[in-house]
Tab-separated table of C-alpha atoms in Angstrom:
chain	number	residue	atom	x	y	z
A	5	ILE	CA	0.590	4.796	-2.186
A	6	PHE	CA	-1.390	2.231	-4.114
A	7	ILE	CA	-4.585	1.327	-2.274
A	8	ILE	CA	-5.866	-2.226	-2.786
A	9	ASN	CA	-9.513	-3.274	-2.576
A	10	THR	CA	-9.221	-6.306	-0.283
A	11	ALA	CA	-12.961	-7.086	-0.423
A	12	ASN	CA	-13.164	-8.726	-3.849
A	13	PRO	CA	-11.304	-11.535	-5.652
A	14	PRO	CA	-8.465	-11.850	-6.384
A	15	MET	CA	-7.340	-9.113	-3.980
A	16	ASP	CA	-9.155	-10.733	-1.055
A	17	ASP	CA	-6.448	-13.433	-1.153
A	18	ILE	CA	-3.548	-12.384	1.078
A	19	LYS	CA	-1.100	-14.414	-1.019
A	20	VAL	CA	-2.019	-12.380	-4.093
A	21	ARG	CA	-1.469	-9.105	-2.233
A	22	GLN	CA	1.835	-10.355	-0.822
A	23	ALA	CA	2.906	-11.418	-4.320
A	24	LEU	CA	2.086	-7.956	-5.673
A	25	ALA	CA	4.144	-6.432	-2.857
A	26	HIS	CA	7.173	-8.484	-3.930
A	27	ALA	CA	6.532	-7.689	-7.617
A	28	HIS	CA	6.293	-3.980	-6.785
A	29	ASN	CA	9.550	-2.029	-6.949
A	30	GLN	CA	9.226	1.191	-4.973
A	31	ALA	CA	12.802	2.233	-5.787
A	32	ARG	CA	12.027	2.105	-9.517
A	33	HIS	CA	8.946	4.299	-9.044
A	34	VAL	CA	10.927	6.818	-6.994
A	35	LYS	CA	13.734	6.922	-9.554
A	36	MET	CA	11.732	6.915	-12.796
A	37	ALA	CA	8.524	8.758	-11.891
A	38	TYR	CA	9.908	11.127	-9.236
A	39	GLN	CA	13.576	11.446	-10.304
A	40	ASP	CA	14.688	10.472	-6.779
A	41	SER	CA	13.103	13.653	-5.370
A	42	ILE	CA	11.149	11.781	-2.656
A	43	PRO	CA	12.291	9.175	-0.117
A	44	ILE	CA	11.660	5.444	-0.147
A	45	VAL	CA	9.492	4.493	2.848
A	46	HIS	CA	8.623	1.264	4.643
A	47	HIS	CA	5.831	2.608	6.872
A	48	PRO	CA	3.625	5.716	7.261
A	49	PHE	CA	5.666	7.412	10.010
A	50	GLY	CA	8.545	9.177	8.292
A	51	MET	CA	12.322	8.866	8.367
A	52	ASP	CA	12.757	9.755	12.057
A	53	PHE	CA	10.524	6.948	13.292
A	54	GLN	CA	12.630	4.060	14.588
A	55	CYS	CA	11.173	0.660	13.756
A	56	PRO	CA	14.075	-1.774	13.309
A	57	ASP	CA	11.900	-4.666	12.124
A	58	ASP	CA	9.131	-3.172	9.989
A	59	GLY	CA	8.500	-6.304	7.896
A	60	TYR	CA	8.703	-4.399	4.618
A	61	ARG	CA	8.381	-6.707	1.602
A	62	GLU	CA	11.345	-6.005	-0.638
A	63	TYR	CA	11.268	-6.324	-4.421
A	64	ASP	CA	11.654	-10.065	-5.061
A	65	PRO	CA	10.025	-11.264	-8.316
A	66	ASP	CA	10.978	-14.897	-7.648
A	67	LYS	CA	9.101	-14.845	-4.357
A	68	ALA	CA	6.151	-13.189	-6.119
A	69	ARG	CA	6.058	-15.989	-8.687
A	70	ARG	CA	6.130	-18.642	-5.954
A	71	LEU	CA	3.225	-16.997	-4.150
A	72	LEU	CA	1.267	-16.941	-7.414
A	73	SER	CA	2.103	-20.520	-8.407
A	74	GLY	CA	-1.453	-21.724	-7.671
A	75	TYR	CA	-2.957	-19.324	-10.220
A	76	ASP	CA	-2.283	-21.324	-13.374
A	77	ALA	CA	-4.589	-19.232	-15.541
A	78	GLY	CA	-2.789	-16.066	-14.535
A	79	LEU	CA	-4.175	-12.969	-12.871
A	80	LYS	CA	-5.688	-9.879	-14.427
A	81	LEU	CA	-6.296	-6.636	-12.604
A	82	GLU	CA	-7.140	-3.018	-13.300
A	83	CYS	CA	-4.919	-0.307	-11.848
A	84	LEU	CA	-6.355	3.210	-11.706
A	85	HIS	CA	-4.044	6.217	-11.901
A	86	SER	CA	-4.265	9.894	-12.798
A	87	ASN	CA	-4.100	10.767	-16.478
A	88	SER	CA	-1.204	13.167	-15.879
A	89	PRO	CA	2.181	12.380	-17.483
A	90	ARG	CA	3.480	11.095	-14.138
A	91	GLY	CA	0.327	9.070	-13.576
A	92	ARG	CA	0.677	7.416	-16.968
A	93	GLU	CA	4.325	6.663	-16.229
A	94	ILE	CA	3.358	5.064	-12.917
A	95	GLY	CA	0.780	2.942	-14.729
A	96	GLU	CA	3.355	1.787	-17.284
A	97	ILE	CA	5.969	0.956	-14.617
A	98	THR	CA	3.406	-1.048	-12.654
A	99	GLN	CA	2.214	-2.868	-15.759
A	100	GLN	CA	5.770	-3.962	-16.602
A	101	LEU	CA	6.651	-4.997	-13.034
A	102	PHE	CA	3.538	-7.130	-12.706
A	103	LYS	CA	3.980	-8.587	-16.201
A	104	ASP	CA	7.395	-9.846	-15.084
A	105	VAL	CA	5.679	-12.141	-12.549
A	106	GLY	CA	2.812	-13.218	-14.792
A	107	VAL	CA	0.157	-10.693	-13.725
A	108	GLN	CA	-1.668	-8.799	-16.454
A	109	ALA	CA	-2.226	-5.267	-15.167
A	110	ASN	CA	-4.418	-2.918	-17.157
A	111	PRO	CA	-3.517	0.691	-16.276
A	112	VAL	CA	-6.482	3.071	-16.547
A	113	GLY	CA	-5.796	6.806	-16.480
A	114	LEU	CA	-8.608	9.045	-15.241
A	115	ASN	CA	-9.073	12.577	-13.989
A	116	PHE	CA	-8.732	13.026	-10.240
A	117	GLY	CA	-12.486	13.193	-9.590
A	118	PRO	CA	-13.403	9.874	-11.236
A	119	VAL	CA	-10.512	8.109	-9.470
A	120	VAL	CA	-11.758	9.354	-6.097
A	121	LYS	CA	-15.350	8.403	-6.954
A	122	LYS	CA	-14.375	4.861	-7.930
A	123	VAL	CA	-12.266	4.321	-4.807
A	124	ILE	CA	-14.888	5.721	-2.422
A	125	SER	CA	-17.629	3.623	-4.050
A	126	GLY	CA	-15.443	0.484	-3.958
A	127	GLN	CA	-15.489	0.105	-7.748
A	128	TYR	CA	-11.791	-0.568	-8.135
A	129	GLN	CA	-9.152	-3.253	-7.645
A	130	MET	CA	-6.046	-1.136	-7.170
A	131	SER	CA	-5.551	2.611	-7.428
A	132	THR	CA	-3.011	5.315	-6.820
A	133	TRP	CA	-3.919	7.128	-3.599
A	134	ARG	CA	-2.308	9.192	-0.860
A	135	MET	CA	-1.669	9.179	2.863
A	136	SER	CA	-0.888	12.731	3.955
A	137	SER	CA	2.055	13.325	6.263
A	138	ARG	CA	1.242	14.776	9.676
A	139	PRO	CA	2.864	15.034	13.125
A	140	ASP	CA	0.828	12.095	14.451
A	141	GLN	CA	-0.370	9.424	12.039
A	142	GLY	CA	-2.358	7.540	14.714
A	143	PRO	CA	-5.795	9.060	13.959
A	144	ALA	CA	-5.235	8.709	10.200
A	145	LEU	CA	-4.355	5.027	10.638
A	146	VAL	CA	-7.557	4.399	12.590
A	147	ARG	CA	-9.517	6.047	9.810
A	148	ALA	CA	-7.710	4.122	7.059
A	149	PHE	CA	-7.415	0.636	8.554
A	150	HIS	CA	-9.953	0.020	11.340
A	151	SER	CA	-12.572	-2.447	10.140
A	152	LYS	CA	-15.455	-0.252	11.379
A	153	SER	CA	-14.154	3.011	9.937
A	154	PRO	CA	-16.102	4.577	7.043
A	155	GLY	CA	-12.721	5.837	5.798
A	156	ASN	CA	-11.387	2.294	5.396
A	157	LEU	CA	-11.516	2.411	1.596
A	158	SER	CA	-9.410	-0.731	1.168
A	159	HIS	CA	-12.106	-2.665	3.106
A	160	TYR	CA	-9.270	-4.266	5.061
A	161	THR	CA	-10.315	-6.335	8.078
A	162	ASN	CA	-8.069	-7.852	10.731
A	163	PRO	CA	-9.136	-8.076	14.410
A	164	GLU	CA	-5.496	-7.778	15.496
A	165	MET	CA	-5.163	-4.494	13.608
A	166	ASP	CA	-8.337	-3.172	15.261
A	167	LYS	CA	-6.871	-3.997	18.693
A	168	LEU	CA	-3.550	-2.324	17.918
A	169	LEU	CA	-5.216	0.793	16.523
A	170	MET	CA	-7.340	1.213	19.640
A	171	ALA	CA	-4.391	0.492	21.927
A	172	GLN	CA	-2.163	3.141	20.339
A	173	GLN	CA	-5.016	5.628	20.600
A	174	MET	CA	-5.268	5.072	24.383
A	175	GLU	CA	-1.542	4.676	25.191
A	176	THR	CA	0.032	7.629	27.026
A	177	ASP	CA	3.588	6.265	27.378
A	178	PRO	CA	5.483	7.445	24.257
A	179	SER	CA	7.856	4.456	24.200
A	180	GLN	CA	5.000	1.957	24.512
A	181	ARG	CA	3.008	3.788	21.868
A	182	GLN	CA	5.954	3.653	19.490
A	183	LYS	CA	6.069	-0.123	19.939
A	184	LEU	CA	2.375	-0.326	19.090
A	185	LEU	CA	2.850	1.836	15.996
A	186	CYS	CA	5.716	-0.400	14.918
A	187	GLN	CA	3.458	-3.440	15.266
A	188	ILE	CA	0.895	-1.647	13.101
A	189	ALA	CA	3.571	-0.986	10.462
A	190	ARG	CA	4.549	-4.668	10.464
A	191	LEU	CA	0.929	-5.760	10.122
A	192	ILE	CA	0.343	-3.378	7.204
A	193	ASN	CA	3.362	-4.901	5.471
A	194	ALA	CA	2.225	-8.433	6.343
A	195	ASP	CA	-1.359	-8.066	5.089
A	196	VAL	CA	-0.692	-5.562	2.253
A	197	PRO	CA	-3.815	-3.377	2.030
A	198	ILE	CA	-1.519	-0.747	0.466
A	199	LEU	CA	1.762	-0.555	-1.438
A	200	TYR	CA	4.178	2.313	-0.870
A	201	LYS	CA	5.062	4.378	-3.913
A	202	GLY	CA	7.330	6.815	-2.081
A	203	GLY	CA	7.220	9.216	0.856
A	204	MET	CA	6.118	12.804	1.024
A	205	ARG	CA	8.969	15.344	0.840
A	206	SER	CA	8.168	16.283	4.437
A	207	HIS	CA	9.231	12.782	5.490
């Protein structure tokens, strides 16, 4: 994924994050950086999870430009990535995609340690990151997106998300829990604290 620091301007503006989601082209990343070896994903739950209306924001540069129309001076942001060949390629793809909608992205390649340090300390705007695949993503989602979680490195806050995360944690009916998880997926795609760059092979 790309993780977005929602605490500081301009990323604290939901319209900016939504615009970046529509400027982002996951299929291009999967094809060019991963040679189609990983799946395209719309949520954190894997291919077998049924969520017919996940609210995923498809690649739509025109919609991105409309969302950014109030930013006459243009937007500049720094995007951290690994300094591996694939990391550099991801940075270049992102730079070009965002340039197409008038956003100046500065890709910065670093070793793994400095990237982690910057993200954990909140000294970043946008960075490549990872959500590991696991049989049950519920606990990981609480850690990543609950407003009170120390693992919420995007600093994302939404009271509705907090309610849904707690509800899915307590729900014992599998069908009802799946509905809650689907609502969480839709809210992630609505508020855009992350962008999907492709699924794990285990998806």
